[in-house]
PDB file of C-alpha atoms in Angstrom:
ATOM      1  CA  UNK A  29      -3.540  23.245   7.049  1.00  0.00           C
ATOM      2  CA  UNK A  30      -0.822  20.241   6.747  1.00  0.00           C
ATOM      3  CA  UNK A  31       2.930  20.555   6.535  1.00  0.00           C
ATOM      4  CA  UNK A  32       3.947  18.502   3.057  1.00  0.00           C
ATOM      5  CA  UNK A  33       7.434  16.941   3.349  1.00  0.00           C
ATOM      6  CA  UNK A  34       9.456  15.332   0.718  1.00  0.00           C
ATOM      7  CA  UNK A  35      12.255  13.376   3.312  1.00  0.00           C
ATOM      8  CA  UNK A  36      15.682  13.520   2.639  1.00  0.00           C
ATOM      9  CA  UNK A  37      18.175  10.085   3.464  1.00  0.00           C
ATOM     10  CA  UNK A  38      17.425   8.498   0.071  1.00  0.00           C
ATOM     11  CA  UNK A  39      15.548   9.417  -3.180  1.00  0.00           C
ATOM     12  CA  UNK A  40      14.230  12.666  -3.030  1.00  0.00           C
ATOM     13  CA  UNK A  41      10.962  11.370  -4.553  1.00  0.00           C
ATOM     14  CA  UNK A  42      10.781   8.217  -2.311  1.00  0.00           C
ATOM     15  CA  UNK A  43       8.362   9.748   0.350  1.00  0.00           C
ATOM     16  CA  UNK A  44       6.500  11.850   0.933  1.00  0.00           C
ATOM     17  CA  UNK A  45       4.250  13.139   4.342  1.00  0.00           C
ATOM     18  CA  UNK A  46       1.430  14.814   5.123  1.00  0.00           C
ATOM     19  CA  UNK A  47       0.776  15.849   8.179  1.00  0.00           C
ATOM     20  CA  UNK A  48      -1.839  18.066   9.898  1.00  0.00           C
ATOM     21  CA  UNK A  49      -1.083  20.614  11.948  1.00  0.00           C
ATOM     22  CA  UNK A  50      -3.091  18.496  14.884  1.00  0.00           C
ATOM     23  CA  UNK A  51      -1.927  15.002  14.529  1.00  0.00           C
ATOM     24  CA  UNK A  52      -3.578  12.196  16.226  1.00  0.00           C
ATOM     25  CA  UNK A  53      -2.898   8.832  16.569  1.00  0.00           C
ATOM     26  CA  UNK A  54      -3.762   7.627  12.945  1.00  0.00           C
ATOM     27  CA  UNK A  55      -1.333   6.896  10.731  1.00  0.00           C
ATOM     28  CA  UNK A  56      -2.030   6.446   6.915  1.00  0.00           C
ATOM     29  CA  UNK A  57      -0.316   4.941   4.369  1.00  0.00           C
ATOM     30  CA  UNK A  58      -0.401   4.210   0.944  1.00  0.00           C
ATOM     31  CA  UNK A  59       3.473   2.428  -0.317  1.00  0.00           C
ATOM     32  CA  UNK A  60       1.751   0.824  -3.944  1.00  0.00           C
ATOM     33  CA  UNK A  61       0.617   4.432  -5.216  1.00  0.00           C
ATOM     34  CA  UNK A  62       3.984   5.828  -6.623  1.00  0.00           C
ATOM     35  CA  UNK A  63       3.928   6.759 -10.713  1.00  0.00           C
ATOM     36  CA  UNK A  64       7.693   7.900 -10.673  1.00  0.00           C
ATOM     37  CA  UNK A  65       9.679   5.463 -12.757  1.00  0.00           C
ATOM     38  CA  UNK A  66      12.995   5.847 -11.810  1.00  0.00           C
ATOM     39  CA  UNK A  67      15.651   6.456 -15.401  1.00  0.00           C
ATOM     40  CA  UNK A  68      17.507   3.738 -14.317  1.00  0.00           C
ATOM     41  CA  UNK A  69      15.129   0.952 -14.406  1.00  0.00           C
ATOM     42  CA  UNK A  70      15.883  -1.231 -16.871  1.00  0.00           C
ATOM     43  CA  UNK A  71      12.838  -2.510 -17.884  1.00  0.00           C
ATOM     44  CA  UNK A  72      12.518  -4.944 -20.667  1.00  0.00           C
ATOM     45  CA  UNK A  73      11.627  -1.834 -23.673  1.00  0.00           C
ATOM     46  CA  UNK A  74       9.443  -4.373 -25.449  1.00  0.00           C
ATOM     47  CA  UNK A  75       7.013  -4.106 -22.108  1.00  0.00           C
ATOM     48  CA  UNK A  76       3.166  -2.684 -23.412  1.00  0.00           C
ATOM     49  CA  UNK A  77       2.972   0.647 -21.123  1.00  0.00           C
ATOM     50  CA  UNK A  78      -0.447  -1.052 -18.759  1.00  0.00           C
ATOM     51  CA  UNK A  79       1.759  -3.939 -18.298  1.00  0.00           C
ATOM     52  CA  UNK A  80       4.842  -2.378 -16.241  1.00  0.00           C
ATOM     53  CA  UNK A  81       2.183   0.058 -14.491  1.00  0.00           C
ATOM     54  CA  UNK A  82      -0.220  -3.395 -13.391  1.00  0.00           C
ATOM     55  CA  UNK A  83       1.293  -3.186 -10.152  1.00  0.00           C
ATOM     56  CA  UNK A  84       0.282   0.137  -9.013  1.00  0.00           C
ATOM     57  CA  UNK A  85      -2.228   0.961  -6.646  1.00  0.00           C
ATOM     58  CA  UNK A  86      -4.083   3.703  -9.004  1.00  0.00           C
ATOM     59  CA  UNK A  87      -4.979   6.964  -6.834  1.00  0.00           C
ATOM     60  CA  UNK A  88      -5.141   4.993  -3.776  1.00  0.00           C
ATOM     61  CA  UNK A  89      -3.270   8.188  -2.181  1.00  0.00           C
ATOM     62  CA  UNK A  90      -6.348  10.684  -3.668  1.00  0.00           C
ATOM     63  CA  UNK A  91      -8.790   8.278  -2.018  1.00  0.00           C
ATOM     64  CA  UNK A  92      -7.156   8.581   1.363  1.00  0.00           C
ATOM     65  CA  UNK A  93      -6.162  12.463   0.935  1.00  0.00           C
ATOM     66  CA  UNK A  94      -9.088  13.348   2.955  1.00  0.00           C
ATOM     67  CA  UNK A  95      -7.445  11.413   6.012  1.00  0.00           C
ATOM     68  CA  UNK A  96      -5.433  15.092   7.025  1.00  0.00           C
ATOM     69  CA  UNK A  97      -8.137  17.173   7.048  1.00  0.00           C
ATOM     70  CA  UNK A  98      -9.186  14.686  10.311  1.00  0.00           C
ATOM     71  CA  UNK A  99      -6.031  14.240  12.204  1.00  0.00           C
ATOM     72  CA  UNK A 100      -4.056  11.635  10.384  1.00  0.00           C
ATOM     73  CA  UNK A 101      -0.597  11.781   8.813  1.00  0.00           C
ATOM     74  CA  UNK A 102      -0.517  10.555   5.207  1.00  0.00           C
ATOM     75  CA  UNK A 103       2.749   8.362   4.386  1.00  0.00           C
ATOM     76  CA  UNK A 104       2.807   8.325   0.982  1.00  0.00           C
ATOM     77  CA  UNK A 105       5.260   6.051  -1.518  1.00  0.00           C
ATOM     78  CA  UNK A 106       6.096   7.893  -4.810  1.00  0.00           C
ATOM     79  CA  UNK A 107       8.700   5.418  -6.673  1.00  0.00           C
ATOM     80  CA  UNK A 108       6.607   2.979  -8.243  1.00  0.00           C
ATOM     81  CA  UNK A 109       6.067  -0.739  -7.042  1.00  0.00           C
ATOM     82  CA  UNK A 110       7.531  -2.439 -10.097  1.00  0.00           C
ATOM     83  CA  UNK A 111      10.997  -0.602  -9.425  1.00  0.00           C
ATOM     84  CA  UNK A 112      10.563  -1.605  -5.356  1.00  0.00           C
ATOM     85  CA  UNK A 113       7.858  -3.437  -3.652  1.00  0.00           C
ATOM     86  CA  UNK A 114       7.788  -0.985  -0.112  1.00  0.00           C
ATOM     87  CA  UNK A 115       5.173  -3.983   1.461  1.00  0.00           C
ATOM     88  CA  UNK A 116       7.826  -6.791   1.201  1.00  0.00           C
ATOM     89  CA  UNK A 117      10.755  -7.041   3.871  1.00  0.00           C
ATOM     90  CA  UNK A 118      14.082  -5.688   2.936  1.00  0.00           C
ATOM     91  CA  UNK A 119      15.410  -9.046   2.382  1.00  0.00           C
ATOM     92  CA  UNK A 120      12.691 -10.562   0.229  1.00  0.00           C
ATOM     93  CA  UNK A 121      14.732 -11.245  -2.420  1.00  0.00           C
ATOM     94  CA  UNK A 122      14.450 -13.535  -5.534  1.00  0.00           C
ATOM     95  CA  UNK A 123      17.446 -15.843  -7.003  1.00  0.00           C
ATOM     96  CA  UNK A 124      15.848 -16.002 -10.456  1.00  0.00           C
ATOM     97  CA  UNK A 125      16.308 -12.409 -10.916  1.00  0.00           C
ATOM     98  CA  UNK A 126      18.771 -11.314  -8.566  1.00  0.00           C
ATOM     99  CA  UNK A 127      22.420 -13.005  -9.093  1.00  0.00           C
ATOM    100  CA  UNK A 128      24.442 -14.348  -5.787  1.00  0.00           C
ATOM    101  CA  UNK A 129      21.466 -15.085  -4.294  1.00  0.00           C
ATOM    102  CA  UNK A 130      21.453 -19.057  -3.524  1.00  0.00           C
ATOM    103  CA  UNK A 131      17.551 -19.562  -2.744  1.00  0.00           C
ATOM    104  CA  UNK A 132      14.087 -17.271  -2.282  1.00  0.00           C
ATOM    105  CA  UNK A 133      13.236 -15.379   0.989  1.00  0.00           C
ATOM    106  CA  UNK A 134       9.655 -16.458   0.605  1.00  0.00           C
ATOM    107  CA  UNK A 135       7.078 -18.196  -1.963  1.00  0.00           C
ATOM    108  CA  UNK A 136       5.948 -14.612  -2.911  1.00  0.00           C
ATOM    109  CA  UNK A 137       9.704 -14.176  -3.836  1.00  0.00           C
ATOM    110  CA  UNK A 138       9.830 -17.537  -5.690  1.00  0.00           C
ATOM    111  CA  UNK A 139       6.706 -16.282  -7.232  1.00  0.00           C
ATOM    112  CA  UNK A 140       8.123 -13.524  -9.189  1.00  0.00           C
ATOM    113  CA  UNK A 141       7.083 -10.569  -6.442  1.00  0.00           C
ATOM    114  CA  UNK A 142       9.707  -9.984  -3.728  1.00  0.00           C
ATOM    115  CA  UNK A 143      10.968  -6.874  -2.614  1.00  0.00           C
ATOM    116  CA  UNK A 144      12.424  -6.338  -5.983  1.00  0.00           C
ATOM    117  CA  UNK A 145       9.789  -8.094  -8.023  1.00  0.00           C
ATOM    118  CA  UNK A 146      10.696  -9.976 -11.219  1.00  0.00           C
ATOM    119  CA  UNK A 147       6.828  -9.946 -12.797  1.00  0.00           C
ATOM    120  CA  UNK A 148       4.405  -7.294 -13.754  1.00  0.00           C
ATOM    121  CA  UNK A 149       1.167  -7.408 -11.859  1.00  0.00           C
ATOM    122  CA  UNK A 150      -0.670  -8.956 -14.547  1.00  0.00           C
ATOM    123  CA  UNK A 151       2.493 -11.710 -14.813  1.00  0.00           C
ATOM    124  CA  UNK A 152       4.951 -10.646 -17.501  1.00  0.00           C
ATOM    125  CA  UNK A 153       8.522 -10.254 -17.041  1.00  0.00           C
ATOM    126  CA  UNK A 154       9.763  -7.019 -16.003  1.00  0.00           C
ATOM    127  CA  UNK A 155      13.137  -7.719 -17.398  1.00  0.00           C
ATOM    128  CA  UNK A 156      15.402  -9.341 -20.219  1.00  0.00           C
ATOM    129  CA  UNK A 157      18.351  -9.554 -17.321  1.00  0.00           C
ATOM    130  CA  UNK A 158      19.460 -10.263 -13.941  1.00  0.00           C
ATOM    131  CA  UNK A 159      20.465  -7.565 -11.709  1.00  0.00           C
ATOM    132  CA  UNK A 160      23.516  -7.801  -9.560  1.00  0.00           C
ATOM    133  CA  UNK A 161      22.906  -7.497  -6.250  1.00  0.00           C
ATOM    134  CA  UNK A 162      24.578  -4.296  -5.551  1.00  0.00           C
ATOM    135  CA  UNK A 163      22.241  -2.776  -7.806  1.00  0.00           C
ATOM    136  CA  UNK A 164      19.416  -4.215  -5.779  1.00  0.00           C
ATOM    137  CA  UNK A 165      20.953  -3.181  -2.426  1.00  0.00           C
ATOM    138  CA  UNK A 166      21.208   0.684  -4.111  1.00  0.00           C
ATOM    139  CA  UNK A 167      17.448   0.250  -4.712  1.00  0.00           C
ATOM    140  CA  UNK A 168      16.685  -0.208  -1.146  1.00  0.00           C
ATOM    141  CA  UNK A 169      18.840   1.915   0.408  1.00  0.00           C
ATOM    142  CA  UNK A 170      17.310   4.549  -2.301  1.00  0.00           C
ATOM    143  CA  UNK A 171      13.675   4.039  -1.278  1.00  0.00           C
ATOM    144  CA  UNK A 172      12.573   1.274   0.912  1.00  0.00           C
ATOM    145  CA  UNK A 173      14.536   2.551   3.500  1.00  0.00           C
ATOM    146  CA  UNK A 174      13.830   5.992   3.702  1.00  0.00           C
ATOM    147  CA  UNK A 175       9.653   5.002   3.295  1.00  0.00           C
ATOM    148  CA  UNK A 176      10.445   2.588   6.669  1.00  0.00           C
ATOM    149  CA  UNK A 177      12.539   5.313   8.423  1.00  0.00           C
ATOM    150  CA  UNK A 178       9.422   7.822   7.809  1.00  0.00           C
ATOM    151  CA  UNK A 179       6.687   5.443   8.764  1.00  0.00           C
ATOM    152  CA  UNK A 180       8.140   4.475  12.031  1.00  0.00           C
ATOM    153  CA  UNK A 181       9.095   8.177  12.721  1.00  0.00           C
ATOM    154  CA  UNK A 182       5.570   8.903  12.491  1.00  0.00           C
ATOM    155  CA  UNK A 183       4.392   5.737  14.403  1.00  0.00           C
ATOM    156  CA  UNK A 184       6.340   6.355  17.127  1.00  0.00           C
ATOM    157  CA  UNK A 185       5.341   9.938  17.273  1.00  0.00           C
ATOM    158  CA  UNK A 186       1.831   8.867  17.054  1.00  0.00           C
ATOM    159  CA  UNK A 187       2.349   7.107  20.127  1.00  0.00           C
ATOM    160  CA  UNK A 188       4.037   9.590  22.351  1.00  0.00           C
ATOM    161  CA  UNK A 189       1.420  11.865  21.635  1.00  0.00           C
ATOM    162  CA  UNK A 190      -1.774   9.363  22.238  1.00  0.00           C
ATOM    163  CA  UNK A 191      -0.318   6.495  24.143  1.00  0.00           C
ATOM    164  CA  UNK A 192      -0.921   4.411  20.873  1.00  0.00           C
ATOM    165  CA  UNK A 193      -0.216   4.259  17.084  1.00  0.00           C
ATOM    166  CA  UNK A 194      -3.152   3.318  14.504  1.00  0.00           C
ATOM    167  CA  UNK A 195      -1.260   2.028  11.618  1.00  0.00           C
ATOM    168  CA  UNK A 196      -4.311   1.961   8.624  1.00  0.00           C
ATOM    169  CA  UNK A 197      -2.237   0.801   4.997  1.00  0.00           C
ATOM    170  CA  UNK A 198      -4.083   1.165   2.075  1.00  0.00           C
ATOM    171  CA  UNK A 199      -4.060  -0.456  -0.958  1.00  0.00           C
ATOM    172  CA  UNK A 200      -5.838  -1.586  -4.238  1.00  0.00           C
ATOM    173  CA  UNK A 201      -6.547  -5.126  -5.642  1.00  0.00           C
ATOM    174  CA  UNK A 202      -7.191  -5.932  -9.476  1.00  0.00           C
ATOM    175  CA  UNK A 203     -10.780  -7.228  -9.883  1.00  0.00           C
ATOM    176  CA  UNK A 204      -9.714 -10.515 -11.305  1.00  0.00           C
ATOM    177  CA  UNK A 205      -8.183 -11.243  -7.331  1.00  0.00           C
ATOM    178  CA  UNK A 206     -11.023 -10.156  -5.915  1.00  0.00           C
ATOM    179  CA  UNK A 207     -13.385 -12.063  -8.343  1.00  0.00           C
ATOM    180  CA  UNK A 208     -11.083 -15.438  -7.027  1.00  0.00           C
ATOM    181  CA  UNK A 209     -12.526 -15.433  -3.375  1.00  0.00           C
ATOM    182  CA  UNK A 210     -16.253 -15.633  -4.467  1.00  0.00           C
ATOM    183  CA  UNK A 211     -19.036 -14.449  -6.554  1.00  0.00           C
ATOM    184  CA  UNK A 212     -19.678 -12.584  -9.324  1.00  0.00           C
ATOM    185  CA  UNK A 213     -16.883  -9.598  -8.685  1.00  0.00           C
ATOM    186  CA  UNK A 214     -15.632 -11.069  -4.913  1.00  0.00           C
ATOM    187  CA  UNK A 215     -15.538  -8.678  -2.303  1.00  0.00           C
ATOM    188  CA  UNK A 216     -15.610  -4.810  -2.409  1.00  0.00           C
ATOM    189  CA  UNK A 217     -12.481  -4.486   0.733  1.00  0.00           C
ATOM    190  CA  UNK A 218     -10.715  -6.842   2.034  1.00  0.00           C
ATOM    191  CA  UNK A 219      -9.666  -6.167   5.539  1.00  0.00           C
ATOM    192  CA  UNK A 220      -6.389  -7.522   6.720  1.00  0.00           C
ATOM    193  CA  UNK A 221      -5.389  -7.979  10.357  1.00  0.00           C
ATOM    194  CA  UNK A 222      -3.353 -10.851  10.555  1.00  0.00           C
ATOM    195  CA  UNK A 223      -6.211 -12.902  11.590  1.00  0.00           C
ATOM    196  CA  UNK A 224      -6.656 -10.510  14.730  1.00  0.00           C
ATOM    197  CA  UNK A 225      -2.976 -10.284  16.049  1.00  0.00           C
ATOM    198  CA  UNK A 226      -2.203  -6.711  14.293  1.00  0.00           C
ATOM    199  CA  UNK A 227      -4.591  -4.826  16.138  1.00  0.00           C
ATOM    200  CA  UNK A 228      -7.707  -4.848  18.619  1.00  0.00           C
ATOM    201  CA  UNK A 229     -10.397  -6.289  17.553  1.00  0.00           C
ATOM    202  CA  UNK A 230     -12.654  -3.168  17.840  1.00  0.00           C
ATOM    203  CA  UNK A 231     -10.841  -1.441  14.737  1.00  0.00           C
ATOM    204  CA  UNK A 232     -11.448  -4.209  12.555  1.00  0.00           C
ATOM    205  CA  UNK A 233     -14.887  -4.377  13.518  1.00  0.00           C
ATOM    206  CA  UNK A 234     -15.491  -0.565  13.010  1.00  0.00           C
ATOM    207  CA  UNK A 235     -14.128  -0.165   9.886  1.00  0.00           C
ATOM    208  CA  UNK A 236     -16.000  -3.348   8.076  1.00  0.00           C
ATOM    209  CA  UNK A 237     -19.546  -1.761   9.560  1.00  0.00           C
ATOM    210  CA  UNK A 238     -18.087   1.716   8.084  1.00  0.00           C
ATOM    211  CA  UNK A 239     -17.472  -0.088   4.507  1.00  0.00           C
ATOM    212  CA  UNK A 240     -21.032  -2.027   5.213  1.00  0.00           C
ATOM    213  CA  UNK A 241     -22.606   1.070   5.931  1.00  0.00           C
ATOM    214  CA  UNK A 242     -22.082   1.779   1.944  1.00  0.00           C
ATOM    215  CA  UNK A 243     -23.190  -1.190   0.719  1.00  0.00           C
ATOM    216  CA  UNK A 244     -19.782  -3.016   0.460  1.00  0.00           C
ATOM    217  CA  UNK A 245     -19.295  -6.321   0.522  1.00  0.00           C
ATOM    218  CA  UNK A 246     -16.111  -6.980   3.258  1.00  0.00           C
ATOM    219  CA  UNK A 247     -13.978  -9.857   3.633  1.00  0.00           C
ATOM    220  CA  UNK A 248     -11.555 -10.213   6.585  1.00  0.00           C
ATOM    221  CA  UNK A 249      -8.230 -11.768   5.908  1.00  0.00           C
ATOM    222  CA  UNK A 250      -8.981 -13.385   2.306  1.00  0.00           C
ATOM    223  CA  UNK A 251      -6.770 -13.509   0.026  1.00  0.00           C
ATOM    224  CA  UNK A 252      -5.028 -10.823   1.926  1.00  0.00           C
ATOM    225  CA  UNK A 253      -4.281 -10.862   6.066  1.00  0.00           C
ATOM    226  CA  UNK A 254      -1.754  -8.041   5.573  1.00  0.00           C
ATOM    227  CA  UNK A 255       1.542  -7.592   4.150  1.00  0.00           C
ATOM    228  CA  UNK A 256       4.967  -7.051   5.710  1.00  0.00           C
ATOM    229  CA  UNK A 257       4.224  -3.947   6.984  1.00  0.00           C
ATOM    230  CA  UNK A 258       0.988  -4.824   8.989  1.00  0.00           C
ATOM    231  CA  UNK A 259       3.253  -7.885  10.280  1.00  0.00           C
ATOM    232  CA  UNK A 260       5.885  -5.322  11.270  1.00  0.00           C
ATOM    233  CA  UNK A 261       3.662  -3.024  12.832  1.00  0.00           C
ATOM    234  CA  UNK A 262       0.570  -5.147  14.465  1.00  0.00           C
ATOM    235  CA  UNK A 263       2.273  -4.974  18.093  1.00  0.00           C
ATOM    236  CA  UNK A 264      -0.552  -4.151  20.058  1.00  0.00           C
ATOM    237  CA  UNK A 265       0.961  -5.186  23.605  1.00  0.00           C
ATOM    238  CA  UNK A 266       3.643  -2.294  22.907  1.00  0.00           C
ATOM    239  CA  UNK A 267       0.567   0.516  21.377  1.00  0.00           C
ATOM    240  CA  UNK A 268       1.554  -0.344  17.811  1.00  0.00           C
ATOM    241  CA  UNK A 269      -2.033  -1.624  15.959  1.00  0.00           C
ATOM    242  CA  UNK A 270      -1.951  -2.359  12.559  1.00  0.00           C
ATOM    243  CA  UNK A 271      -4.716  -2.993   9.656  1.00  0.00           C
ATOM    244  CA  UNK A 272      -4.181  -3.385   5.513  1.00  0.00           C
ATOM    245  CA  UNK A 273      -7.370  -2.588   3.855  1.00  0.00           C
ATOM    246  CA  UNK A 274      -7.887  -3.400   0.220  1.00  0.00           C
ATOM    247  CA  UNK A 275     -10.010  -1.851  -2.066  1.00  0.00           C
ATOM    248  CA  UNK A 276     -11.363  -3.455  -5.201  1.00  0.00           C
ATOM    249  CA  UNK A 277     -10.073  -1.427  -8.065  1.00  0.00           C
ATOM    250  CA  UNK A 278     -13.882  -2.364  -9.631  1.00  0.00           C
ATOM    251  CA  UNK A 279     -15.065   0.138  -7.414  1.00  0.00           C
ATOM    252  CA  UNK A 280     -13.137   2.668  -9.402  1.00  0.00           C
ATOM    253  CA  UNK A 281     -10.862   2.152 -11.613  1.00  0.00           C
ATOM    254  CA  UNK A 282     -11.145   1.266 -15.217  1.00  0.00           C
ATOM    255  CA  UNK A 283      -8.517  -1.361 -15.538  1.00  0.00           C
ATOM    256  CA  UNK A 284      -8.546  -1.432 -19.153  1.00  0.00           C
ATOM    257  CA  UNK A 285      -8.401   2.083 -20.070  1.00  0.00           C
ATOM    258  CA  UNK A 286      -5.765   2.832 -17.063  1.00  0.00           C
ATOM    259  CA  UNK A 287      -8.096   5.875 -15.631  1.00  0.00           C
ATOM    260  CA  UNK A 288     -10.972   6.599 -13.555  1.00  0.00           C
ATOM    261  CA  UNK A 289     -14.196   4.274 -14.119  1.00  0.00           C
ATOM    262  CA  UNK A 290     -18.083   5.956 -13.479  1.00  0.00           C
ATOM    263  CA  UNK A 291     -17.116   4.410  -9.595  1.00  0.00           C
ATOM    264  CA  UNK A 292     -15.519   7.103  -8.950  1.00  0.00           C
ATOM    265  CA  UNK A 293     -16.960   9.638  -7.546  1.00  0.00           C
ATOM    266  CA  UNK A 294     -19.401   7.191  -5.489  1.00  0.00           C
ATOM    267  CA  UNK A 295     -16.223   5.514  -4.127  1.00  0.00           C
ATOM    268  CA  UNK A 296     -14.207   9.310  -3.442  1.00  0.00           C
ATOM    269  CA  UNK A 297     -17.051  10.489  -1.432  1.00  0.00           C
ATOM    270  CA  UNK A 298     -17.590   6.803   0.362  1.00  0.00           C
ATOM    271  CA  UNK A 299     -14.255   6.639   1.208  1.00  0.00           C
ATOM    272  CA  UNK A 300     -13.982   9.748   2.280  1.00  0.00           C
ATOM    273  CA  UNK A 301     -17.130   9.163   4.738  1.00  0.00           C
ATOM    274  CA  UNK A 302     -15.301   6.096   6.153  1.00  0.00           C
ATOM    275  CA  UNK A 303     -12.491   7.962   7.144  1.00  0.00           C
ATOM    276  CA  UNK A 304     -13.903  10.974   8.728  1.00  0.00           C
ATOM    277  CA  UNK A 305     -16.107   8.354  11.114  1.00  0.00           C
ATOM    278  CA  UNK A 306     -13.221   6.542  11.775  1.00  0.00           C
ATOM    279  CA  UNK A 307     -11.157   9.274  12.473  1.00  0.00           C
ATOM    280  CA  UNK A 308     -14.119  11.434  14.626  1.00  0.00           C
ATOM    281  CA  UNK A 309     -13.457  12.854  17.870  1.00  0.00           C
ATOM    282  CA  UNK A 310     -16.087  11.269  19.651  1.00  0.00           C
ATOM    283  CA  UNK A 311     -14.818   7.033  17.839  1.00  0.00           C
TER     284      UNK A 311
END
């Protein structure tokens, strides 16, 4: 049995939490799977429909559902990326889209993906306009900021109750980024730790022989070492550990035809194996 909470503070849809009725110290989360396109978006109409949904990190939450039957409390993001990128920092922001802003926060930023990103994933523009900054500031205060109030509720509860927090975020990556580190189709998961300063080295370790165990192919810190939210939360001199694991939406996903590809169930059921051995009493 878990308690299902959709928090209040901002956007009624912005978050949402799972949590068991015997939470541990695991914390999940998932901030790229949101479908819920806010009315107000603005999008450039002309946009093809797999274009302004690129972004999203397809049923990355009903891969990691299984994570509350064994102890850990789901975090889940349900306005989608395009509208508000919940792995960039608050501040992230990018002058060619958003006006009064003099220069970017970051090359992701002067890329086209900040915390309000300007491109689809797959590179198009997301708009035929600038938006004011107010309008940006609404956004966050709307959703990014009630997903960070929940995650570090449930981090710091995590760590009252076990001495330490276990931060595991979740995400997908298109098959065309994996392909770009090596081989045929690249990696299967990438696991990203900051280059071993968001967490102890053991977790890394067990979760790439867990992913191993399948078959996968893992890669540690290429092309991703974790996102703003591993950076914010890979403290592990004050109990915080964080680690971003990406999955390769090959695995899966049919990127083409925007649903599930004959992957699925084989990557359900070894995802699902992953996390109960991670999460077992006895780890």
């Amino acid at each position: 049995m878990h308690v299902r909470e959709d928090e209040a503070g901002g956007d009624a849809d912005a978050v949402e939490v799972l949590r068991p009725e015997a939470a541990g110290r695991f914390v999940f989360a998932s901030p790229h799977s949101g479908v819920v396109y806010p009315a107000d978006f603005g999008a450039d109409p002309g946009l093809p429909e797999a274009s302004l949904r690129s972004a999203e990190d397809a049923l990355v939450d009903r891969l990691i559902a299984p994570g509350v039957v064994h102890g850990a409390v789901l975090v889940l993001g349900r306005i989608a990326r395009a509208w508000v990128d919940l792995n960039r920092a608050p501040g992230d922001l990018d002058p060619a889209l958003v006006e009064g802003i003099d220069a970017p926060a970051s090359p992701r930023a002067a890329a086209g993906y900040g915390v309000v990103p300007r491109l689809t994933g797959d590179g198009r523009p997301l708009y035929r306009r600038r938006l004011a900054r107010a309008e940006v500031e609404a956004r966050l205060a709307r959703v990014h900021a009630p997903y960070h109030a929940a995650l570090a509720a449930e981090m710091i509860a995590a760590r009252s109750r076990c001495g330490e927090a276990v931060l595991v975020d979740w995400h997908s990556m298109p098959a065309r980024a994996a392909a770009a580190v090596g081989g045929a189709r690249g990696p299967d998961v990438v696991l990203g730790d900051r280059h071993g300063a968001a967490c102890g080295a053991e977790l890394t370790r067990r979760l790439r022989t867990e992913f191993e165990a399948l078959g996968w192919r893992v890669a540690l810190n290429r092309p991703y070492a974790g996102g703003w939210t591993t950076q914010r939360w890979g403290r592990p001199d004050e109990g915080f550990h964080a680690v971003q694991v990406e999955l390769n939406r090959a695995l899966y996903w049919d990127e083409a035809r925007r649903r599930p590809g004959p992957g699925w169930g084989r990557t359900e059921k070894g995802v699902a194996r992953v996390i109960a051995r991670l999460l077992a009493p006895t780890a």
